[in-house]
């Protein structure tokens, strides 16, 4: 049978070795693993943003650009004028309104106070406004060199209603404008002190050159 004592000793050593191996393995599982350094995603995003904000120099070939254009026109009005009347007046049928006062006029617009004619020295497109305060129902219009300007006939159906009109007209150098009592049924008396005690404007013309 051999030596039973030796066999027992060998078996005991084997059991001791196996138990020691399991103890080591159990210790490994009980130990906490070392913390790994994790890079923050935000830091990466921040780096991307910094890269995007970097200035980039670009060389522009100026020879590829076209020639410089002419300077544009100034936005202010080239010519303008305001002319009006405050004195009592009766305007006959097909008669022109006398305007007794000049407001501000540029050199290209001329009018002698107390006359009917307004002259322009610059050709172009003009915006023209007029107003008449008459006692009787009336129709007034703008005339150019004695001829009716198409699209300028405006009417008032009552003495308490102001007659106002406006138009854009193509005028030549030297053209003369008048404000006329055109096709009314009677002569028209211009109101004075309408609505109060002060002398009020009863007829006016505003003219502006557009271009």
PDB file of N, CA and C in Angstrom, residues 109-166:
ATOM      1  N   UNK A 109     -37.040 128.222 -58.532  1.00  0.00           N
ATOM      2  CA  UNK A 109     -38.483 128.493 -58.538  1.00  0.00           C
ATOM      3  C   UNK A 109     -38.686 129.985 -58.267  1.00  0.00           C
ATOM      4  N   UNK A 110     -39.441 130.649 -59.153  1.00  0.00           N
ATOM      5  CA  UNK A 110     -39.595 132.101 -59.059  1.00  0.00           C
ATOM      6  C   UNK A 110     -41.065 132.493 -59.011  1.00  0.00           C
ATOM      7  N   UNK A 111     -41.359 133.477 -58.169  1.00  0.00           N
ATOM      8  CA  UNK A 111     -42.717 134.040 -58.082  1.00  0.00           C
ATOM      9  C   UNK A 111     -42.630 135.449 -57.508  1.00  0.00           C
ATOM     10  N   UNK A 112     -43.347 136.369 -58.121  1.00  0.00           N
ATOM     11  CA  UNK A 112     -43.422 137.744 -57.621  1.00  0.00           C
ATOM     12  C   UNK A 112     -44.673 137.856 -56.757  1.00  0.00           C
ATOM     13  N   UNK A 113     -44.542 138.230 -55.467  1.00  0.00           N
ATOM     14  CA  UNK A 113     -45.721 138.348 -54.598  1.00  0.00           C
ATOM     15  C   UNK A 113     -46.783 139.282 -55.204  1.00  0.00           C
ATOM     16  N   UNK A 114     -48.046 138.849 -55.108  1.00  0.00           N
ATOM     17  CA  UNK A 114     -49.138 139.633 -55.664  1.00  0.00           C
ATOM     18  C   UNK A 114     -49.445 139.303 -57.108  1.00  0.00           C
ATOM     19  N   UNK A 115     -48.806 138.245 -57.662  1.00  0.00           N
ATOM     20  CA  UNK A 115     -49.073 137.815 -59.039  1.00  0.00           C
ATOM     21  C   UNK A 115     -49.546 136.365 -59.035  1.00  0.00           C
ATOM     22  N   UNK A 116     -49.883 135.847 -60.212  1.00  0.00           N
ATOM     23  CA  UNK A 116     -50.454 134.501 -60.318  1.00  0.00           C
ATOM     24  C   UNK A 116     -49.458 133.444 -60.783  1.00  0.00           C
ATOM     25  N   UNK A 117     -48.367 133.850 -61.426  1.00  0.00           N
ATOM     26  CA  UNK A 117     -47.505 132.899 -62.124  1.00  0.00           C
ATOM     27  C   UNK A 117     -46.340 132.416 -61.257  1.00  0.00           C
ATOM     28  N   UNK A 118     -46.092 131.099 -61.358  1.00  0.00           N
ATOM     29  CA  UNK A 118     -44.934 130.462 -60.707  1.00  0.00           C
ATOM     30  C   UNK A 118     -44.088 129.841 -61.813  1.00  0.00           C
ATOM     31  N   UNK A 119     -42.825 130.251 -61.917  1.00  0.00           N
ATOM     32  CA  UNK A 119     -41.956 129.778 -62.998  1.00  0.00           C
ATOM     33  C   UNK A 119     -40.875 128.850 -62.449  1.00  0.00           C
ATOM     34  N   UNK A 120     -40.521 127.823 -63.250  1.00  0.00           N
ATOM     35  CA  UNK A 120     -39.441 126.897 -62.884  1.00  0.00           C
ATOM     36  C   UNK A 120     -38.327 127.010 -63.918  1.00  0.00           C
ATOM     37  N   UNK A 121     -37.090 126.947 -63.457  1.00  0.00           N
ATOM     38  CA  UNK A 121     -35.949 127.073 -64.368  1.00  0.00           C
ATOM     39  C   UNK A 121     -35.245 125.750 -64.627  1.00  0.00           C
ATOM     40  N   UNK A 122     -35.562 124.708 -63.859  1.00  0.00           N
ATOM     41  CA  UNK A 122     -34.940 123.391 -64.042  1.00  0.00           C
ATOM     42  C   UNK A 122     -35.970 122.399 -64.566  1.00  0.00           C
ATOM     43  N   UNK A 123     -35.619 121.722 -65.648  1.00  0.00           N
ATOM     44  CA  UNK A 123     -36.508 120.680 -66.172  1.00  0.00           C
ATOM     45  C   UNK A 123     -36.461 119.458 -65.264  1.00  0.00           C
ATOM     46  N   UNK A 124     -37.586 118.755 -65.152  1.00  0.00           N
ATOM     47  CA  UNK A 124     -37.620 117.545 -64.335  1.00  0.00           C
ATOM     48  C   UNK A 124     -39.016 117.198 -63.879  1.00  0.00           C
ATOM     49  N   UNK A 125     -39.083 116.212 -62.985  1.00  0.00           N
ATOM     50  CA  UNK A 125     -40.361 115.774 -62.410  1.00  0.00           C
ATOM     51  C   UNK A 125     -40.609 116.545 -61.104  1.00  0.00           C
ATOM     52  N   UNK A 126     -41.797 117.136 -60.995  1.00  0.00           N
ATOM     53  CA  UNK A 126     -42.143 117.959 -59.834  1.00  0.00           C
ATOM     54  C   UNK A 126     -43.393 117.424 -59.143  1.00  0.00           C
ATOM     55  N   UNK A 127     -43.364 117.451 -57.827  1.00  0.00           N
ATOM     56  CA  UNK A 127     -44.544 117.145 -57.021  1.00  0.00           C
ATOM     57  C   UNK A 127     -45.206 118.470 -56.644  1.00  0.00           C
ATOM     58  N   UNK A 128     -46.491 118.610 -57.012  1.00  0.00           N
ATOM     59  CA  UNK A 128     -47.195 119.875 -56.806  1.00  0.00           C
ATOM     60  C   UNK A 128     -48.438 119.628 -55.954  1.00  0.00           C
ATOM     61  N   UNK A 129     -48.597 120.423 -54.898  1.00  0.00           N
ATOM     62  CA  UNK A 129     -49.792 120.373 -54.041  1.00  0.00           C
ATOM     63  C   UNK A 129     -50.443 121.757 -54.037  1.00  0.00           C
ATOM     64  N   UNK A 130     -51.775 121.787 -53.960  1.00  0.00           N
ATOM     65  CA  UNK A 130     -52.456 123.072 -53.796  1.00  0.00           C
ATOM     66  C   UNK A 130     -53.641 122.920 -52.860  1.00  0.00           C
ATOM     67  N   UNK A 131     -54.057 124.041 -52.274  1.00  0.00           N
ATOM     68  CA  UNK A 131     -55.257 124.062 -51.440  1.00  0.00           C
ATOM     69  C   UNK A 131     -55.981 125.384 -51.644  1.00  0.00           C
ATOM     70  N   UNK A 132     -57.322 125.329 -51.597  1.00  0.00           N
ATOM     71  CA  UNK A 132     -58.161 126.521 -51.748  1.00  0.00           C
ATOM     72  C   UNK A 132     -59.294 126.432 -50.733  1.00  0.00           C
ATOM     73  N   UNK A 133     -59.517 127.523 -49.989  1.00  0.00           N
ATOM     74  CA  UNK A 133     -60.652 127.598 -49.062  1.00  0.00           C
ATOM     75  C   UNK A 133     -61.642 128.617 -49.628  1.00  0.00           C
ATOM     76  N   UNK A 134     -62.693 128.118 -50.296  1.00  0.00           N
ATOM     77  CA  UNK A 134     -63.676 128.997 -50.921  1.00  0.00           C
ATOM     78  C   UNK A 134     -65.005 128.984 -50.181  1.00  0.00           C
ATOM     79  N   UNK A 135     -65.743 130.078 -50.323  1.00  0.00           N
ATOM     80  CA  UNK A 135     -67.066 130.155 -49.700  1.00  0.00           C
ATOM     81  C   UNK A 135     -68.067 129.300 -50.468  1.00  0.00           C
ATOM     82  N   UNK A 136     -67.957 129.301 -51.793  1.00  0.00           N
ATOM     83  CA  UNK A 136     -68.893 128.562 -52.649  1.00  0.00           C
ATOM     84  C   UNK A 136     -68.310 127.196 -53.038  1.00  0.00           C
ATOM     85  N   UNK A 137     -69.164 126.234 -53.417  1.00  0.00           N
ATOM     86  CA  UNK A 137     -68.664 124.996 -54.016  1.00  0.00           C
ATOM     87  C   UNK A 137     -67.817 125.355 -55.243  1.00  0.00           C
ATOM     88  N   UNK A 138     -66.753 124.577 -55.485  1.00  0.00           N
ATOM     89  CA  UNK A 138     -65.814 125.010 -56.532  1.00  0.00           C
ATOM     90  C   UNK A 138     -65.013 123.855 -57.109  1.00  0.00           C
ATOM     91  N   UNK A 139     -64.349 124.162 -58.236  1.00  0.00           N
ATOM     92  CA  UNK A 139     -63.359 123.273 -58.840  1.00  0.00           C
ATOM     93  C   UNK A 139     -62.137 124.107 -59.215  1.00  0.00           C
ATOM     94  N   UNK A 140     -60.959 123.618 -58.800  1.00  0.00           N
ATOM     95  CA  UNK A 140     -59.700 124.288 -59.146  1.00  0.00           C
ATOM     96  C   UNK A 140     -58.751 123.267 -59.770  1.00  0.00           C
ATOM     97  N   UNK A 141     -57.781 123.786 -60.544  1.00  0.00           N
ATOM     98  CA  UNK A 141     -56.819 122.913 -61.216  1.00  0.00           C
ATOM     99  C   UNK A 141     -55.519 123.668 -61.458  1.00  0.00           C
ATOM    100  N   UNK A 142     -54.457 122.912 -61.766  1.00  0.00           N
ATOM    101  CA  UNK A 142     -53.160 123.487 -62.128  1.00  0.00           C
ATOM    102  C   UNK A 142     -53.108 123.639 -63.646  1.00  0.00           C
ATOM    103  N   UNK A 143     -52.644 124.796 -64.096  1.00  0.00           N
ATOM    104  CA  UNK A 143     -52.434 125.042 -65.523  1.00  0.00           C
ATOM    105  C   UNK A 143     -50.948 125.282 -65.775  1.00  0.00           C
ATOM    106  N   UNK A 144     -50.455 124.737 -66.898  1.00  0.00           N
ATOM    107  CA  UNK A 144     -49.055 124.908 -67.299  1.00  0.00           C
ATOM    108  C   UNK A 144     -49.034 125.677 -68.616  1.00  0.00           C
ATOM    109  N   UNK A 145     -48.436 126.838 -68.590  1.00  0.00           N
ATOM    110  CA  UNK A 145     -48.368 127.701 -69.777  1.00  0.00           C
ATOM    111  C   UNK A 145     -49.752 127.934 -70.382  1.00  0.00           C
ATOM    112  N   UNK A 146     -50.765 128.082 -69.521  1.00  0.00           N
ATOM    113  CA  UNK A 146     -52.119 128.372 -69.971  1.00  0.00           C
ATOM    114  C   UNK A 146     -52.931 127.155 -70.360  1.00  0.00           C
ATOM    115  N   UNK A 147     -52.358 125.935 -70.249  1.00  0.00           N
ATOM    116  CA  UNK A 147     -53.073 124.706 -70.612  1.00  0.00           C
ATOM    117  C   UNK A 147     -53.302 123.855 -69.364  1.00  0.00           C
ATOM    118  N   UNK A 148     -54.444 123.188 -69.331  1.00  0.00           N
ATOM    119  CA  UNK A 148     -54.787 122.354 -68.173  1.00  0.00           C
ATOM    120  C   UNK A 148     -53.800 121.203 -68.023  1.00  0.00           C
ATOM    121  N   UNK A 149     -53.262 121.018 -66.819  1.00  0.00           N
ATOM    122  CA  UNK A 149     -52.426 119.852 -66.512  1.00  0.00           C
ATOM    123  C   UNK A 149     -53.353 118.684 -66.198  1.00  0.00           C
ATOM    124  N   UNK A 150     -53.278 117.644 -67.009  1.00  0.00           N
ATOM    125  CA  UNK A 150     -54.184 116.505 -66.869  1.00  0.00           C
ATOM    126  C   UNK A 150     -54.027 115.872 -65.487  1.00  0.00           C
ATOM    127  N   UNK A 151     -55.174 115.558 -64.873  1.00  0.00           N
ATOM    128  CA  UNK A 151     -55.147 114.899 -63.569  1.00  0.00           C
ATOM    129  C   UNK A 151     -55.017 115.840 -62.399  1.00  0.00           C
ATOM    130  N   UNK A 152     -55.308 117.139 -62.607  1.00  0.00           N
ATOM    131  CA  UNK A 152     -55.160 118.091 -61.497  1.00  0.00           C
ATOM    132  C   UNK A 152     -56.469 118.786 -61.124  1.00  0.00           C
ATOM    133  N   UNK A 153     -57.600 118.382 -61.701  1.00  0.00           N
ATOM    134  CA  UNK A 153     -58.880 119.021 -61.375  1.00  0.00           C
ATOM    135  C   UNK A 153     -59.429 118.404 -60.091  1.00  0.00           C
ATOM    136  N   UNK A 154     -59.610 119.238 -59.067  1.00  0.00           N
ATOM    137  CA  UNK A 154     -60.164 118.786 -57.782  1.00  0.00           C
ATOM    138  C   UNK A 154     -61.334 119.691 -57.414  1.00  0.00           C
ATOM    139  N   UNK A 155     -62.340 119.107 -56.736  1.00  0.00           N
ATOM    140  CA  UNK A 155     -63.541 119.872 -56.419  1.00  0.00           C
ATOM    141  C   UNK A 155     -63.912 119.841 -54.954  1.00  0.00           C
ATOM    142  N   UNK A 156     -64.747 120.811 -54.559  1.00  0.00           N
ATOM    143  CA  UNK A 156     -65.303 120.898 -53.213  1.00  0.00           C
ATOM    144  C   UNK A 156     -66.795 121.137 -53.336  1.00  0.00           C
ATOM    145  N   UNK A 157     -67.600 120.330 -52.640  1.00  0.00           N
ATOM    146  CA  UNK A 157     -69.048 120.416 -52.779  1.00  0.00           C
ATOM    147  C   UNK A 157     -69.718 121.352 -51.808  1.00  0.00           C
ATOM    148  N   UNK A 158     -68.946 121.970 -50.890  1.00  0.00           N
ATOM    149  CA  UNK A 158     -69.546 122.863 -49.895  1.00  0.00           C
ATOM    150  C   UNK A 158     -68.552 123.935 -49.504  1.00  0.00           C
ATOM    151  N   UNK A 159     -69.081 125.067 -49.024  1.00  0.00           N
ATOM    152  CA  UNK A 159     -68.210 126.167 -48.640  1.00  0.00           C
ATOM    153  C   UNK A 159     -67.364 125.876 -47.419  1.00  0.00           C
ATOM    154  N   UNK A 160     -67.768 124.912 -46.613  1.00  0.00           N
ATOM    155  CA  UNK A 160     -66.994 124.554 -45.418  1.00  0.00           C
ATOM    156  C   UNK A 160     -65.952 123.471 -45.701  1.00  0.00           C
ATOM    157  N   UNK A 161     -65.856 123.042 -46.944  1.00  0.00           N
ATOM    158  CA  UNK A 161     -64.939 121.954 -47.310  1.00  0.00           C
ATOM    159  C   UNK A 161     -63.762 122.528 -48.092  1.00  0.00           C
ATOM    160  N   UNK A 162     -62.558 122.330 -47.578  1.00  0.00           N
ATOM    161  CA  UNK A 162     -61.362 122.823 -48.272  1.00  0.00           C
ATOM    162  C   UNK A 162     -61.094 121.970 -49.502  1.00  0.00           C
ATOM    163  N   UNK A 163     -60.704 122.622 -50.580  1.00  0.00           N
ATOM    164  CA  UNK A 163     -60.385 121.931 -51.827  1.00  0.00           C
ATOM    165  C   UNK A 163     -58.870 121.747 -51.895  1.00  0.00           C
ATOM    166  N   UNK A 164     -58.424 120.504 -51.903  1.00  0.00           N
ATOM    167  CA  UNK A 164     -56.985 120.211 -51.968  1.00  0.00           C
ATOM    168  C   UNK A 164     -56.706 119.291 -53.141  1.00  0.00           C
ATOM    169  N   UNK A 165     -55.542 119.454 -53.747  1.00  0.00           N
ATOM    170  CA  UNK A 165     -55.161 118.614 -54.879  1.00  0.00           C
ATOM    171  C   UNK A 165     -53.663 118.406 -54.923  1.00  0.00           C
ATOM    172  N   UNK A 166     -53.235 117.376 -55.640  1.00  0.00           N
ATOM    173  CA  UNK A 166     -51.811 117.089 -55.795  1.00  0.00           C
ATOM    174  C   UNK A 166     -51.574 116.306 -57.072  1.00  0.00           C
TER     175      UNK A 166
END
